Coordinates of C-alpha atoms in Angstrom, one line a residue:
X112 CA 123.7 96.2 -34.0
X113 CA 122.0 97.6 -30.9
X114 CA 123.2 100.5 -28.7
X115 CA 122.3 101.8 -25.3
X116 CA 123.3 105.2 -24.1
X117 CA 124.7 104.7 -20.6
X118 CA 125.1 108.3 -19.5
X119 CA 123.6 111.7 -20.4
X120 CA 124.2 112.6 -24.0
X121 CA 126.6 115.5 -23.2
X122 CA 126.6 118.4 -25.6
X123 CA 129.5 120.4 -24.1
X124 CA 132.6 119.8 -21.9
X125 CA 132.4 116.3 -23.2
X126 CA 135.3 114.5 -21.5
X127 CA 134.9 116.4 -18.2
X128 CA 131.2 115.7 -17.9
X129 CA 131.8 112.0 -18.9
X130 CA 134.4 111.7 -16.1
X131 CA 132.0 113.3 -13.6
X132 CA 129.3 110.8 -14.6
X133 CA 131.8 108.1 -13.8
X134 CA 132.5 109.4 -10.3
X135 CA 135.5 111.7 -10.8
X136 CA 134.9 114.8 -8.6
X137 CA 138.1 116.8 -9.5
X138 CA 138.4 116.5 -13.3
X139 CA 141.4 118.8 -13.5
X140 CA 143.4 116.8 -11.0
X141 CA 142.4 113.6 -12.9
X142 CA 144.0 115.1 -16.0
X143 CA 147.2 115.9 -14.1
X144 CA 147.2 114.0 -10.8
X145 CA 149.5 115.1 -8.0
X146 CA 151.4 113.3 -5.2
X147 CA 148.6 114.0 -2.7
X148 CA 146.5 111.5 -4.6
X149 CA 148.6 108.8 -2.7
X150 CA 147.1 107.6 0.5
X151 CA 149.4 107.4 3.6
X152 CA 151.1 104.0 3.7
X153 CA 150.5 103.9 7.4
X154 CA 146.8 103.4 6.7
X155 CA 147.6 99.9 5.6
X156 CA 147.0 97.6 8.6
X157 CA 150.1 95.9 10.0
X158 CA 152.5 97.9 8.0
X159 CA 154.4 99.0 11.0
X160 CA 154.7 95.4 12.3
X161 CA 155.9 94.4 8.8
X162 CA 158.7 97.0 8.9
X163 CA 159.8 95.8 12.4
X164 CA 159.8 92.2 11.2
X165 CA 162.0 93.2 8.2
X166 CA 164.3 95.2 10.5
X167 CA 164.8 92.3 12.7
X168 CA 165.7 90.0 9.8
X169 CA 168.2 92.5 8.5
X170 CA 169.8 92.9 11.9
X171 CA 170.2 89.2 12.3
X172 CA 171.5 88.9 8.7
X173 CA 168.9 86.2 8.0
X174 CA 168.3 84.9 4.5
X175 CA 165.1 85.9 2.7
X176 CA 163.0 84.0 0.2
X177 CA 160.6 85.9 -2.2
X178 CA 157.8 83.8 -3.9
X179 CA 157.1 85.3 -7.3
X180 CA 153.4 85.1 -8.2
X181 CA 152.6 84.0 -11.7
X182 CA 151.3 87.0 -13.5
X183 CA 152.3 90.6 -14.4
X184 CA 151.3 91.9 -11.0
X185 CA 153.3 89.2 -9.3
X186 CA 156.5 89.7 -11.3
X187 CA 156.5 93.4 -10.9
X188 CA 155.6 93.1 -7.2
X189 CA 158.5 90.7 -6.5
X190 CA 160.9 92.9 -8.6
X191 CA 160.0 96.0 -6.5
X192 CA 160.5 94.1 -3.3
X193 CA 163.8 92.4 -4.3
X194 CA 165.5 95.5 -5.7
X195 CA 164.3 97.7 -2.9
X196 CA 165.7 95.4 -0.3
X197 CA 169.1 95.3 -2.2
X198 CA 169.0 99.1 -2.2
X199 CA 168.3 99.1 1.6
X200 CA 170.8 96.3 2.6
X201 CA 173.1 95.2 -0.3
X202 CA 174.6 92.5 1.9
X203 CA 171.2 90.7 2.3
X204 CA 171.0 87.2 0.9
X205 CA 167.8 87.0 -1.1
X206 CA 166.5 84.0 -3.0
X207 CA 163.4 83.7 -5.1
X208 CA 161.2 80.9 -6.4
X209 CA 158.8 80.8 -9.3
X210 CA 155.7 78.7 -10.0
X211 CA 155.8 76.1 -12.7
X212 CA 152.4 77.2 -14.1
X213 CA 149.7 79.7 -13.0
X214 CA 149.7 78.7 -9.4
X215 CA 149.5 81.2 -6.6
X216 CA 150.7 81.5 -3.0
X217 CA 152.4 78.6 -1.2
X218 CA 150.4 75.5 -2.3
X219 CA 153.0 74.1 -4.8
X220 CA 156.0 75.1 -2.7
X221 CA 155.0 74.1 0.8
X222 CA 156.5 70.6 0.8
X223 CA 159.9 71.8 -0.4
X224 CA 159.8 74.7 2.1
X225 CA 159.1 72.3 4.9
X226 CA 162.3 70.4 3.9
X227 CA 164.6 73.2 3.0
X228 CA 163.0 76.4 4.4
X229 CA 164.9 76.4 7.7
X230 CA 167.6 78.4 6.1
X231 CA 165.2 81.3 5.6
X232 CA 164.4 83.8 8.4
X233 CA 161.6 85.3 6.3
X234 CA 159.5 84.3 3.4
X235 CA 157.9 87.3 1.5
X236 CA 154.8 86.7 -0.6
X237 CA 154.1 89.8 -2.8
X238 CA 150.7 89.7 -4.5
X239 CA 149.5 86.4 -3.0
X240 CA 148.9 84.2 0.0
X241 CA 146.3 86.1 2.0
X242 CA 144.3 82.9 1.8
X243 CA 147.1 80.6 2.9
X244 CA 146.4 80.4 6.6
X245 CA 147.1 76.7 6.9
X246 CA 150.5 77.0 5.1
X247 CA 151.5 80.0 7.3
X248 CA 150.7 78.0 10.4
X249 CA 152.7 75.0 9.0
X250 CA 155.8 77.2 8.6
X251 CA 155.8 77.7 12.3
X252 CA 157.3 74.2 12.6
X253 CA 160.5 75.4 11.0
X254 CA 160.5 78.7 12.8
X255 CA 160.2 80.7 9.5
X256 CA 158.2 84.0 9.5
X257 CA 156.0 85.1 6.7
X258 CA 155.3 88.5 5.3
X259 CA 152.3 88.8 2.9
X260 CA 151.9 92.0 0.8
X261 CA 148.7 91.4 -1.0
X262 CA 145.4 92.8 -2.4
X263 CA 143.2 89.8 -2.7
X264 CA 140.0 89.4 -0.7
X265 CA 140.0 86.8 2.0
X266 CA 137.6 85.5 4.5
X267 CA 140.2 83.4 6.3
X268 CA 141.5 84.3 9.7
X269 CA 145.1 85.4 9.8
X270 CA 147.9 83.3 11.2
X271 CA 150.0 84.7 14.0
X272 CA 153.0 83.4 12.0
X273 CA 152.2 85.8 9.1
X274 CA 152.2 89.6 9.0
X275 CA 149.6 90.4 6.4
X276 CA 149.6 93.8 4.7
X277 CA 146.5 93.9 2.5
X278 CA 144.4 96.9 1.4
X279 CA 141.3 94.8 1.4
X280 CA 141.8 94.1 5.1
X281 CA 142.6 97.7 6.0
X282 CA 139.5 99.7 7.0
X283 CA 141.3 103.1 6.7
X284 CA 142.7 102.3 3.2
X285 CA 140.1 103.7 0.8
X286 CA 141.6 102.4 -2.5
X287 CA 140.5 98.7 -2.8
X288 CA 141.5 98.7 -6.4
X289 CA 145.2 98.9 -5.6
X290 CA 146.9 95.7 -6.8
X291 CA 149.9 93.8 -5.4
X292 CA 152.5 96.0 -7.0
X293 CA 150.9 99.0 -5.6
X294 CA 150.8 97.5 -2.1
X295 CA 154.5 96.7 -2.3
X296 CA 155.2 100.2 -3.6
X297 CA 153.4 101.7 -0.6
X298 CA 155.3 99.3 1.8
X299 CA 158.5 100.6 0.3
X300 CA 157.4 104.2 0.8
X301 CA 156.8 103.4 4.4
X302 CA 160.3 101.8 4.6
X303 CA 161.7 105.1 3.1
X304 CA 160.3 106.8 6.2
X305 CA 161.0 104.0 8.7
X306 CA 164.7 103.5 7.8
X307 CA 165.5 106.9 6.5
X308 CA 168.2 105.4 4.3
X309 CA 170.0 107.6 1.8
X310 CA 170.1 104.6 -0.5
X311 CA 166.4 104.0 -1.0
X312 CA 163.7 105.7 -3.0
X313 CA 160.4 103.9 -3.5
X314 CA 159.4 106.3 -6.3
X315 CA 162.2 104.7 -8.4
X316 CA 159.9 101.7 -8.8
X317 CA 156.7 103.5 -9.6
X318 CA 157.0 102.3 -13.2
X319 CA 156.8 98.7 -12.0
X320 CA 153.8 99.6 -9.8
X321 CA 152.1 101.2 -12.8
X322 CA 152.7 98.1 -14.9
X323 CA 151.3 95.8 -12.2
X324 CA 148.2 97.9 -11.7
X325 CA 147.5 97.9 -15.5
X326 CA 148.3 94.2 -15.9
X327 CA 146.0 93.2 -13.0
X328 CA 143.2 95.5 -14.3
X329 CA 143.2 97.9 -11.3
X330 CA 140.5 100.6 -11.8
X331 CA 141.7 103.8 -13.4
X332 CA 138.9 105.7 -11.7
X333 CA 140.8 105.4 -8.4
X334 CA 142.8 108.6 -8.1
X335 CA 145.7 106.8 -6.4
X336 CA 146.0 104.3 -9.3
X337 CA 145.6 107.1 -11.8
X338 CA 148.6 109.0 -10.2
X339 CA 150.8 105.9 -10.0
X340 CA 150.2 105.1 -13.6
X341 CA 150.4 108.7 -14.8
X342 CA 153.8 109.2 -13.1
X343 CA 155.1 105.6 -13.6
X344 CA 154.6 105.7 -17.4
X345 CA 156.4 109.0 -17.7
X346 CA 159.4 107.7 -15.9
X347 CA 160.4 104.2 -17.1
X348 CA 163.5 103.2 -15.1
X349 CA 163.3 99.4 -15.4
X350 CA 165.4 98.2 -18.4
X351 CA 163.2 95.2 -19.2
X352 CA 160.2 97.4 -19.5
X353 CA 162.1 99.5 -22.0
X354 CA 163.1 96.5 -23.9
X355 CA 159.5 95.3 -24.1
X356 CA 158.4 98.8 -25.2
X357 CA 161.0 98.9 -27.9
X358 CA 160.0 95.4 -29.1
X359 CA 156.5 96.7 -29.6
X360 CA 157.3 100.3 -30.6
X361 CA 155.7 100.2 -34.1
X362 CA 152.5 98.7 -32.7
X363 CA 152.4 101.2 -29.9
X364 CA 153.2 104.4 -31.9
X365 CA 152.3 103.5 -35.5
X366 CA 155.6 105.1 -36.5
X367 CA 158.5 103.1 -38.0
X368 CA 161.7 103.9 -36.2
X369 CA 159.8 105.8 -33.5
X370 CA 162.0 108.0 -31.2
X371 CA 162.3 107.4 -27.5
X372 CA 160.1 110.5 -26.9
X373 CA 157.5 109.3 -29.3
X374 CA 157.4 106.0 -27.4
X375 CA 157.1 107.6 -24.0
X376 CA 154.3 109.9 -25.3
X377 CA 152.4 106.8 -26.6
X378 CA 152.5 104.9 -23.3
X379 CA 149.2 104.8 -21.5
X380 CA 147.0 102.2 -19.8
X381 CA 145.6 101.0 -23.1
X382 CA 148.9 100.6 -25.0
X383 CA 150.4 98.8 -22.0
X384 CA 147.4 96.5 -21.7
X385 CA 147.2 95.7 -25.4
X386 CA 150.8 95.5 -26.5
X387 CA 153.1 94.8 -23.5
X388 CA 151.1 92.8 -20.9
X389 CA 150.3 90.0 -23.3
X390 CA 154.0 89.3 -23.9
X391 CA 154.7 88.6 -20.3
X392 CA 151.4 86.7 -19.9
X393 CA 152.4 84.5 -22.8
X394 CA 155.7 83.7 -21.2
X395 CA 154.1 82.8 -17.9
X396 CA 151.6 80.6 -19.7
X397 CA 153.8 78.6 -22.1
X398 CA 157.4 79.5 -21.3
X399 CA 159.8 76.9 -20.0
X400 CA 161.0 77.3 -16.4
X401 CA 164.4 78.4 -17.7
X402 CA 162.8 81.1 -19.8
X403 CA 160.7 82.3 -16.9
X404 CA 163.7 82.5 -14.7
X405 CA 165.5 84.6 -17.3
X406 CA 162.5 86.8 -17.6
X407 CA 162.5 87.5 -13.8
X408 CA 166.2 88.1 -13.8
X409 CA 165.7 90.6 -16.6
X410 CA 163.1 92.3 -14.5
X411 CA 165.8 92.5 -11.7
X412 CA 168.6 93.7 -14.0
X413 CA 167.8 94.2 -17.7
X414 CA 171.3 95.5 -18.5
X415 CA 173.1 92.4 -17.3
X416 CA 174.9 90.7 -20.1
X417 CA 173.9 87.1 -20.7
X418 CA 174.5 84.5 -23.5
X419 CA 172.3 85.3 -26.5
X420 CA 169.8 82.7 -27.6
X421 CA 169.1 84.5 -30.9
X422 CA 169.5 82.4 -34.0
X423 CA 172.9 82.8 -35.5
X424 CA 174.3 84.6 -32.4
X425 CA 175.7 81.6 -30.6
X426 CA 178.7 82.5 -28.4
X427 CA 177.7 86.2 -28.2
X428 CA 176.3 88.2 -25.3
X429 CA 173.2 90.4 -25.2
X430 CA 171.4 92.4 -22.5
X431 CA 169.1 90.4 -20.3
X432 CA 166.2 92.7 -21.1
X433 CA 166.7 92.4 -24.9
X434 CA 166.9 88.6 -24.6
X435 CA 163.9 88.3 -22.4
X436 CA 161.8 90.6 -24.7
X437 CA 162.7 88.4 -27.7
X438 CA 161.8 85.2 -25.8
X439 CA 158.5 86.7 -24.7
X440 CA 157.7 87.5 -28.3
X441 CA 158.5 83.9 -29.3
X442 CA 156.5 82.5 -26.4
X443 CA 153.5 84.5 -27.6
X444 CA 153.9 83.0 -31.1
X445 CA 154.0 79.5 -29.6
X446 CA 151.0 80.3 -27.5
X447 CA 149.0 81.4 -30.5
X448 CA 149.9 78.3 -32.5
X449 CA 148.9 76.0 -29.6
X450 CA 145.7 78.1 -29.1
X451 CA 144.7 77.8 -32.7
X452 CA 145.2 74.0 -32.7
X453 CA 143.2 73.7 -29.4
X454 CA 140.3 75.8 -30.7
X455 CA 140.1 73.8 -34.0
X456 CA 140.0 70.5 -32.1
X457 CA 137.4 71.7 -29.6
X458 CA 135.2 73.2 -32.4
X459 CA 134.8 69.8 -34.0
X460 CA 133.6 68.4 -30.6
X461 CA 131.2 71.3 -30.2
X462 CA 129.4 70.4 -33.4
X463 CA 129.7 66.6 -32.7
X464 CA 128.1 66.7 -29.3
X465 CA 125.6 69.5 -30.1
X466 CA 126.9 71.8 -27.4
X467 CA 125.4 74.9 -29.2
X468 CA 121.9 73.7 -28.2
X469 CA 122.4 75.5 -24.9
X470 CA 122.5 79.3 -24.4
X471 CA 125.8 78.9 -22.5
X472 CA 128.6 77.1 -24.4
X473 CA 130.0 74.7 -21.8
X474 CA 133.1 72.7 -23.0
X475 CA 134.3 70.0 -20.7
X476 CA 137.8 69.0 -21.6
X477 CA 138.7 65.4 -22.2
X478 CA 142.0 63.5 -21.8
X479 CA 143.0 64.1 -25.4
X480 CA 142.7 67.9 -24.9
X481 CA 146.3 68.2 -23.9
X482 CA 146.9 72.0 -24.2
X483 CA 148.1 73.6 -21.0
X484 CA 145.5 74.6 -18.5
X485 CA 147.0 78.1 -18.4
X486 CA 145.3 78.5 -21.9
X487 CA 141.8 77.7 -20.7
X488 CA 140.8 81.4 -20.5
X489 CA 142.2 82.2 -24.0
X490 CA 140.4 79.2 -25.5
X491 CA 137.2 80.3 -23.8
X492 CA 137.7 83.8 -25.2
X493 CA 138.3 82.5 -28.8
X494 CA 135.2 80.2 -28.6
X495 CA 133.1 83.0 -27.2
X496 CA 134.0 85.3 -30.0
X497 CA 133.5 82.6 -32.7
X498 CA 130.2 81.3 -31.5
X499 CA 128.9 84.5 -30.0
X500 CA 127.8 83.2 -26.7
X501 CA 129.2 83.2 -23.2
X502 CA 131.6 80.3 -22.8
X503 CA 133.0 78.1 -20.1
X504 CA 136.0 75.8 -20.6
X505 CA 136.6 73.4 -17.7
X506 CA 138.0 70.0 -16.8
X507 CA 136.3 67.5 -14.5
X508 CA 138.4 66.6 -11.4
X509 CA 138.4 63.6 -9.1
X510 CA 136.1 65.4 -6.6
X511 CA 133.4 65.8 -9.2
X512 CA 133.9 69.5 -9.9
X513 CA 134.3 71.1 -13.4
X514 CA 136.9 73.8 -12.9
X515 CA 138.2 76.1 -15.5
X516 CA 137.7 79.6 -17.0
X517 CA 134.8 81.6 -18.3
X518 CA 134.5 84.4 -20.8
X519 CA 131.5 86.6 -21.4
X520 CA 130.7 88.9 -24.3
X521 CA 131.6 92.5 -23.7
X522 CA 129.2 93.8 -26.3
X523 CA 126.1 92.0 -25.3
X524 CA 122.9 92.5 -23.3
X525 CA 124.4 90.3 -20.6
X526 CA 126.8 92.8 -19.2
X527 CA 128.2 90.7 -16.4
X528 CA 128.6 86.9 -17.0
X529 CA 130.1 86.7 -13.5
X530 CA 127.0 88.1 -11.8
X531 CA 124.8 85.8 -13.9
X532 CA 126.7 82.7 -12.9
X533 CA 126.6 83.7 -9.2
X534 CA 122.8 84.3 -9.4
X535 CA 122.4 80.7 -10.3
X536 CA 123.7 79.7 -6.8
X537 CA 125.1 76.5 -8.4
X538 CA 128.8 77.4 -8.6
X539 CA 131.3 76.7 -6.0
X540 CA 133.0 79.9 -6.9
X541 CA 133.2 82.5 -9.7
X542 CA 136.4 84.4 -9.1
X543 CA 137.5 87.3 -11.3
X544 CA 136.0 90.0 -13.4
X545 CA 132.6 90.6 -15.0
X546 CA 133.5 88.7 -18.2
X547 CA 136.7 86.9 -17.4
X548 CA 136.9 84.6 -14.3
X549 CA 137.8 81.2 -12.9
X550 CA 134.8 79.0 -12.2
X551 CA 133.9 75.7 -10.5
X552 CA 130.6 73.8 -10.6
X553 CA 129.7 70.3 -9.5
X554 CA 129.3 68.0 -12.5
X555 CA 126.0 66.8 -11.0
X556 CA 124.7 70.4 -11.1
X557 CA 125.5 70.9 -14.8
X558 CA 122.2 69.8 -16.2
X559 CA 120.2 71.9 -13.8
X560 CA 122.4 74.9 -14.6
X561 CA 121.8 74.6 -18.3
X562 CA 118.0 74.4 -17.8
X563 CA 118.1 77.5 -15.6
X564 CA 120.4 79.4 -18.0
X565 CA 118.4 78.5 -21.1
X566 CA 115.2 79.8 -19.4
X567 CA 116.9 83.0 -18.1
X568 CA 118.5 83.9 -21.4
X569 CA 115.7 83.0 -23.8
X570 CA 115.1 86.6 -24.9
X571 CA 118.7 87.6 -25.4
X572 CA 120.1 87.6 -28.9
X573 CA 123.9 86.9 -28.5
X574 CA 124.3 87.1 -32.3
X575 CA 123.6 90.8 -32.3
X576 CA 126.2 93.1 -30.7
X577 CA 124.9 95.5 -28.2
X578 CA 127.2 98.5 -27.5
X579 CA 127.2 100.7 -24.4
X580 CA 127.7 104.1 -26.0
X581 CA 128.6 107.5 -24.4
X582 CA 127.6 109.9 -27.1
X583 CA 124.9 109.8 -29.7
X584 CA 124.9 112.0 -32.8
X585 CA 123.5 112.3 -36.3
X586 CA 126.1 112.9 -39.0
X587 CA 125.0 116.4 -39.6
X588 CA 125.4 117.5 -36.0
X589 CA 127.8 120.5 -35.9
X590 CA 129.6 119.5 -32.6
X591 CA 131.0 116.2 -33.8
X592 CA 134.3 117.8 -34.6
X593 CA 134.5 119.5 -31.1
X594 CA 133.6 116.2 -29.5
X595 CA 136.4 114.3 -31.3
X596 CA 139.0 117.0 -30.6
X597 CA 138.1 117.0 -26.9
X598 CA 138.4 113.3 -26.6
X599 CA 141.6 113.3 -28.6
X600 CA 143.1 116.0 -26.3
X601 CA 142.8 113.5 -23.4
X602 CA 143.7 110.2 -25.2
X603 CA 146.0 109.0 -22.4
X604 CA 143.5 108.9 -19.6
X605 CA 141.4 105.9 -20.6
X606 CA 141.9 102.5 -19.0
X607 CA 140.2 99.8 -16.8
X608 CA 136.8 101.0 -15.6
X609 CA 137.3 104.3 -17.4
X610 CA 136.7 103.0 -20.9
X611 CA 137.5 104.9 -24.0
X612 CA 134.3 106.6 -25.1
X613 CA 132.1 105.0 -27.8
X614 CA 130.3 107.3 -30.2
X615 CA 127.2 106.3 -32.0
X616 CA 126.6 108.2 -35.3
X617 CA 123.5 107.7 -37.5
X618 CA 122.2 109.0 -40.8
X619 CA 125.5 109.1 -42.6
X620 CA 124.3 109.5 -46.1
X621 CA 127.0 108.1 -48.4
X622 CA 127.5 108.2 -52.1
X623 CA 130.4 106.7 -54.0
X624 CA 132.1 110.1 -54.2
X625 CA 132.4 110.1 -50.4
X626 CA 134.3 106.8 -50.3
X627 CA 138.0 106.2 -50.7
X628 CA 139.6 102.8 -50.6
X629 CA 143.2 102.9 -49.2
X630 CA 146.1 100.9 -47.8
X631 CA 148.7 98.5 -49.1
X632 CA 146.1 95.8 -49.4
X633 CA 143.3 98.2 -50.5
X634 CA 141.2 97.1 -47.4
X635 CA 140.9 100.4 -45.6
X636 CA 137.8 102.5 -46.1
X637 CA 137.7 106.2 -45.6
X638 CA 134.3 108.0 -45.7
X639 CA 134.3 111.8 -45.4
X640 CA 131.1 113.6 -44.4
X641 CA 130.8 117.1 -42.9
X642 CA 134.5 117.3 -42.3
X643 CA 134.7 114.0 -40.4
X644 CA 136.7 111.1 -41.7
X645 CA 135.1 107.7 -40.8
X646 CA 137.8 105.0 -41.0
X647 CA 137.5 101.3 -41.0
X648 CA 140.6 99.0 -41.3
X649 CA 140.6 95.5 -42.6
X650 CA 137.3 96.3 -44.1
X651 CA 136.8 94.0 -47.0
X652 CA 133.3 93.0 -45.9
X653 CA 132.3 96.7 -45.7
X654 CA 133.9 97.4 -49.1
X655 CA 131.8 94.6 -50.7
X656 CA 128.6 95.9 -49.1
X657 CA 129.3 99.5 -50.3
X658 CA 129.8 98.2 -53.8
X659 CA 126.2 96.9 -54.0
X660 CA 124.6 100.3 -53.8
X661 CA 125.0 103.7 -55.4
X662 CA 123.7 105.5 -52.2
X663 CA 123.7 104.1 -48.7
X664 CA 122.7 105.2 -45.2
X665 CA 125.4 104.2 -42.7
X666 CA 125.1 103.8 -39.0
X667 CA 128.3 103.3 -37.0
X668 CA 129.8 102.8 -33.5
X669 CA 133.3 104.0 -33.2
X670 CA 136.1 105.8 -31.3
X671 CA 137.5 109.3 -31.7
X672 CA 140.9 109.9 -33.2
X673 CA 142.7 113.0 -34.2
X674 CA 145.2 112.8 -37.1
X675 CA 147.9 115.5 -37.5
X676 CA 149.2 115.5 -41.0
X677 CA 151.0 118.2 -43.0
X678 CA 150.0 120.9 -40.5
X679 CA 146.3 119.9 -40.7
X680 CA 144.2 118.6 -37.9
X681 CA 141.8 115.8 -39.2
X682 CA 139.1 114.6 -36.9
X683 CA 138.4 110.9 -37.4
X684 CA 136.2 108.2 -36.0
X685 CA 137.6 104.6 -36.2
X686 CA 134.6 102.3 -36.9
X687 CA 134.1 99.4 -34.5
X688 CA 130.8 98.2 -36.0
X689 CA 128.4 99.4 -38.6
X690 CA 125.1 98.8 -40.4
X691 CA 124.5 99.6 -44.1
X692 CA 121.1 100.1 -45.7
X693 CA 120.2 101.0 -49.2
X694 CA 119.2 104.6 -49.4
X695 CA 118.6 105.2 -53.1
X696 CA 115.4 107.0 -52.4
X697 CA 116.5 108.7 -49.2
X698 CA 118.5 111.6 -50.5

């Protein structure tokens, strides 16, 4: 286990100084953000033109089509737009269309639209289509206008048949981390002002905007994102979101039968990202079209009564939100079973073809690898974790490109697999995040890439985790309790780009009297030293190591937690990783 301190080793005002080191200038406002964190919607280019276009469509009573993008951000974006338009003009005829898989934009719908799209005066594309210049132009032929509300970077010129509102293309708009749902929310705020309708209130949909920002990994260091998420998670109005939260209530709160207030208090970017977003993602990846339609309809109206699909409940009705939450949970179970089978099959091929000889694990899928392409990223993630090396899972297409997904190791000396791949200059594209992205490389370039990567990575040991830590202490340091309590007092602020702090503690001298084995399965370790409880769950390996010695020296990397029990405040560190050494002569 290696560590590297990535900021000053702060000895006071721990969280505040950490936030400042991450670029937050007004720490108190970050803790409790205010509405002035929102930028003016009019700073988004073309937003006035978009409002006028919409006004004309409403006046002419033309039909509208919304294309629902295939991820959390897309579903929430489309929901905000659909429901806001119904608030604004209830008589509007609004249709929607979903993608079969993980497609984006107009590509898979354009042929159908060219045949049937004449009935629409306007096609709205929330969270997609900035790159669809050719399709926007094509829709001119049927005299259908296009409104794009997006956040994706594009180098393409814009069609005069499309009004594009995109924060990336707006020089005055500072927040480039706002996602599709945030752009739609800002558009609705502008419409509040533009139409001055008594029936609309964009803030009613701030919960969906928050969900979209979290699901699409928008940076929590942006004050605008921080405000939307802070307020949105305090005021959950969407009934499907409530149903998903209740489905995961125990995982989120750790309390059996948690109250509504306990659930609200536990909602933060991390709990949403870990326990809610994966349910919707699973449905989008492996759900049937009928299930995905029910999911979107539940987003639109979670209280609507629909036939229950629950086993033993045939002929009864249930709320759409409850039914969709149940189906999402089932989809996740199906996804995990398919994923397990795929990984087992591919693992055999990895050994058969000696794919571990290279520093980058590159798996080219064959015809018999029949799992959905939507699972490429998850398969890459599982293989990356199992074999401890950056992984690419791709399929060779007719044009000679291997296209698929890559996953890097978050706890390694290679901090950005994306940057590394781009430095090779051999990839057609690497599109996404540092350690999770879509990739494309010519098959003819693969051998050269492996040679280059093997040379570049020769001195990196992927088998040893390397942690970016924020605080370093020895076990006897007197301020560890204060550090833990300060972090615990701000446990709802952490999220994308504002990671929960990691603490590195050394010289934890442990005897058998310091150790307690706990839990139903007796696989939880609790080690108490100097008033701090070091906790490790599912810790059978650590338990076996500790049994070998009478005295040990422990080094850990972990996260702060504050436990309130029986009126007592117990500072804890949950152990992520550890090293144990025999210290029989060290006391």
